[in-house]
Short mmCIF file of C-alpha atoms in Angstrom, two decimals:
data_model
loop_
_atom_site.label_atom_id
_atom_site.label_comp_id
_atom_site.label_asym_id
_atom_site.label_seq_id
_atom_site.Cartn_x
_atom_site.Cartn_y
_atom_site.Cartn_z
CA UNK M 1 -26.08 14.82 -22.33
CA UNK M 2 -25.26 12.61 -25.27
CA UNK M 3 -21.95 11.55 -23.71
CA UNK M 4 -23.68 10.16 -20.59
CA UNK M 5 -25.05 6.65 -20.98
CA UNK M 6 -28.83 6.33 -21.09
CA UNK M 7 -29.04 3.93 -18.18
CA UNK M 8 -27.85 6.72 -15.91
CA UNK M 9 -31.17 8.44 -16.41
CA UNK M 10 -30.03 11.47 -18.35
CA UNK M 11 -32.60 12.66 -20.84
CA UNK M 12 -31.95 15.21 -23.50
CA UNK M 13 -34.13 18.27 -23.22
CA UNK M 14 -36.66 18.89 -25.93
CA UNK M 15 -37.88 22.20 -27.21
CA UNK M 16 -36.39 25.32 -28.73
CA UNK M 17 -33.10 25.36 -26.80
CA UNK M 18 -32.34 21.71 -27.32
CA UNK M 19 -29.27 20.97 -29.34
CA UNK M 20 -29.14 18.02 -31.57
CA UNK M 21 -25.99 16.02 -31.71
CA UNK M 22 -25.32 13.00 -33.74
CA UNK M 23 -23.25 10.25 -32.25
CA UNK M 24 -21.42 7.66 -34.19
CA UNK M 25 -20.61 4.24 -32.90
CA UNK M 26 -17.06 5.38 -32.12
CA UNK M 27 -18.38 8.17 -29.88
CA UNK M 28 -20.68 5.98 -27.82
CA UNK M 29 -19.63 5.78 -24.21
CA UNK M 30 -18.32 2.55 -22.86
CA UNK M 31 -20.28 0.81 -20.17
CA UNK M 32 -18.86 1.22 -16.71
CA UNK M 33 -17.01 -1.81 -15.44
CA UNK M 34 -17.65 -2.98 -11.91
CA UNK M 35 -15.22 -1.72 -9.28
CA UNK M 36 -14.08 -5.19 -8.32
CA UNK M 37 -14.68 -8.64 -9.72
CA UNK M 38 -17.55 -10.58 -8.25
CA UNK M 39 -16.45 -12.02 -4.93
CA UNK M 40 -16.84 -15.66 -4.17
CA UNK M 41 -18.60 -16.24 -0.89
CA UNK M 42 -16.60 -17.90 1.84
CA UNK M 43 -18.15 -20.95 3.45
CA UNK M 44 -18.61 -21.14 7.20
CA UNK M 45 -15.80 -23.69 7.40
CA UNK M 46 -13.44 -21.40 5.47
CA UNK M 47 -14.27 -18.43 7.72
CA UNK M 48 -13.68 -20.52 10.84
CA UNK M 49 -10.36 -21.80 9.48
CA UNK M 50 -9.40 -18.19 8.65
CA UNK M 51 -10.21 -17.05 12.18
CA UNK M 52 -8.32 -19.98 13.71
CA UNK M 53 -5.36 -19.20 11.48
CA UNK M 54 -5.36 -15.58 12.63
CA UNK M 55 -5.33 -16.67 16.26
CA UNK M 56 -2.51 -19.10 15.65
CA UNK M 57 -0.34 -17.27 13.14
CA UNK M 58 -1.40 -13.64 13.30
CA UNK M 59 -1.08 -11.80 10.00
CA UNK M 60 1.26 -14.38 8.50
CA UNK M 61 -1.17 -14.94 5.65
CA UNK M 62 0.89 -17.68 3.98
CA UNK M 63 0.51 -19.81 7.10
CA UNK M 64 -3.18 -18.91 7.44
CA UNK M 65 -3.76 -19.92 3.81
CA UNK M 66 -2.40 -23.41 4.47
CA UNK M 67 -5.44 -24.01 6.67
CA UNK M 68 -7.74 -22.84 3.86
CA UNK M 69 -6.59 -24.87 0.88
CA UNK M 70 -9.44 -23.69 -1.35
CA UNK M 71 -8.27 -20.04 -1.32
CA UNK M 72 -5.06 -18.42 -2.53
CA UNK M 73 -2.89 -16.22 -0.34
CA UNK M 74 -4.17 -13.19 -2.25
CA UNK M 75 -7.79 -14.14 -1.52
CA UNK M 76 -6.95 -14.56 2.18
CA UNK M 77 -5.32 -11.13 2.30
CA UNK M 78 -8.28 -9.62 0.41
CA UNK M 79 -10.74 -11.24 2.82
CA UNK M 80 -8.82 -9.86 5.79
CA UNK M 81 -8.79 -6.27 4.54
CA UNK M 82 -12.14 -6.15 2.71
CA UNK M 83 -14.44 -8.34 4.80
CA UNK M 84 -12.91 -9.05 8.19
CA UNK M 85 -11.09 -5.94 9.37
CA UNK M 86 -14.20 -3.89 10.15
CA UNK M 87 -16.12 -6.52 12.11
CA UNK M 88 -16.67 -7.21 15.77
CA UNK M 89 -14.70 -10.46 15.41
CA UNK M 90 -11.70 -8.41 14.27
CA UNK M 91 -11.90 -6.20 17.36
CA UNK M 92 -12.03 -9.26 19.62
CA UNK M 93 -9.08 -10.87 17.84
CA UNK M 94 -7.07 -7.65 17.90
CA UNK M 95 -7.73 -7.13 21.60
CA UNK M 96 -6.73 -10.70 22.45
CA UNK M 97 -3.60 -10.66 20.32
CA UNK M 98 -2.30 -7.16 21.04
CA UNK M 99 -3.74 -5.89 24.28
CA UNK M 100 -3.63 -9.15 26.20
CA UNK M 101 -0.60 -10.56 24.42
CA UNK M 102 -2.18 -13.92 23.64
CA UNK M 103 -0.04 -15.58 21.01
CA UNK M 104 -0.69 -18.61 18.83
CA UNK M 105 1.40 -21.07 20.80
CA UNK M 106 -0.59 -20.30 23.95
CA UNK M 107 -3.70 -21.71 22.26
CA UNK M 108 -2.14 -25.13 21.75
CA UNK M 109 0.18 -25.61 24.71
CA UNK M 110 -0.08 -26.43 28.40
CA UNK M 111 -3.48 -27.34 29.83
CA UNK M 112 -5.23 -26.04 26.74
CA UNK M 113 -3.38 -28.55 24.61
CA UNK M 114 -4.75 -31.55 26.51
CA UNK M 115 -8.25 -30.10 26.36
CA UNK M 116 -7.84 -29.50 22.63
CA UNK M 117 -6.66 -33.08 22.02
CA UNK M 118 -9.51 -34.60 24.02
CA UNK M 119 -12.03 -32.40 22.22
CA UNK M 120 -10.64 -33.31 18.79
CA UNK M 121 -10.70 -37.01 19.55
CA UNK M 122 -14.29 -36.85 20.80
CA UNK M 123 -15.66 -34.49 18.16
CA UNK M 124 -13.97 -36.08 15.15
CA UNK M 125 -14.69 -39.56 16.56
CA UNK M 126 -11.07 -40.57 16.09
CA UNK M 127 -9.93 -44.10 16.76
CA UNK M 128 -7.22 -45.14 19.18
CA UNK M 129 -4.54 -45.12 16.50
CA UNK M 130 -5.39 -41.59 15.32
CA UNK M 131 -5.55 -40.40 18.93
CA UNK M 132 -2.05 -41.77 19.49
CA UNK M 133 -0.86 -39.90 16.39
CA UNK M 134 -2.35 -36.69 17.80
CA UNK M 135 -0.59 -37.14 21.13
CA UNK M 136 2.66 -37.98 19.34
CA UNK M 137 2.43 -34.72 17.39
CA UNK M 138 1.74 -32.86 20.63
CA UNK M 139 4.76 -34.46 22.27
CA UNK M 140 6.99 -33.44 19.34
CA UNK M 141 5.63 -29.91 19.50
CA UNK M 142 6.20 -29.68 23.26
CA UNK M 143 9.78 -30.90 22.88
CA UNK M 144 10.47 -28.26 20.24
CA UNK M 145 10.94 -30.76 17.40
CA UNK M 146 7.88 -29.54 15.53
CA UNK M 147 7.19 -25.85 14.76
CA UNK M 148 3.71 -24.41 15.38
CA UNK M 149 2.70 -24.31 11.71
CA UNK M 150 3.62 -27.95 11.06
CA UNK M 151 1.97 -29.02 14.32
CA UNK M 152 -1.32 -27.34 13.38
CA UNK M 153 -1.27 -28.73 9.85
CA UNK M 154 -0.54 -32.28 11.05
CA UNK M 155 -3.33 -32.07 13.61
CA UNK M 156 -5.69 -30.84 10.88
CA UNK M 157 -4.66 -33.72 8.62
CA UNK M 158 -5.24 -36.29 11.37
CA UNK M 159 -8.59 -34.86 12.43
#
């Protein structure tokens, strides 16, 4: 048992049948490294931005990452596969996006868009000028002059 580290709980037997082995410093086992580096916890705001990004952009992680500026694309992908994929929220998102065919643009267009704009203005306590900027962005998006990703990022910057 000399090749198994002590902290694993292996004890060498004592008595007549016990073999004695000498270990040199070169033969000592290396400590086991952790399987993955210590994860940084995601804040509630980061998780909500991640979930919003999934609803809007699907698995286009580069676009999702632009909503979460504090995390890299790799961290977003890792969060999706390690922490999010096996949750109830994932099942709800998957059902809405695949089974019911709800796409990102449907969340920010039509009647929902007006409700979203009014809610943003009220919740973020935006002034008249910022509200006009929001509605201008919405108009550009509706006319096809502004793609979904840029629309969402401009709205996030204003709010």
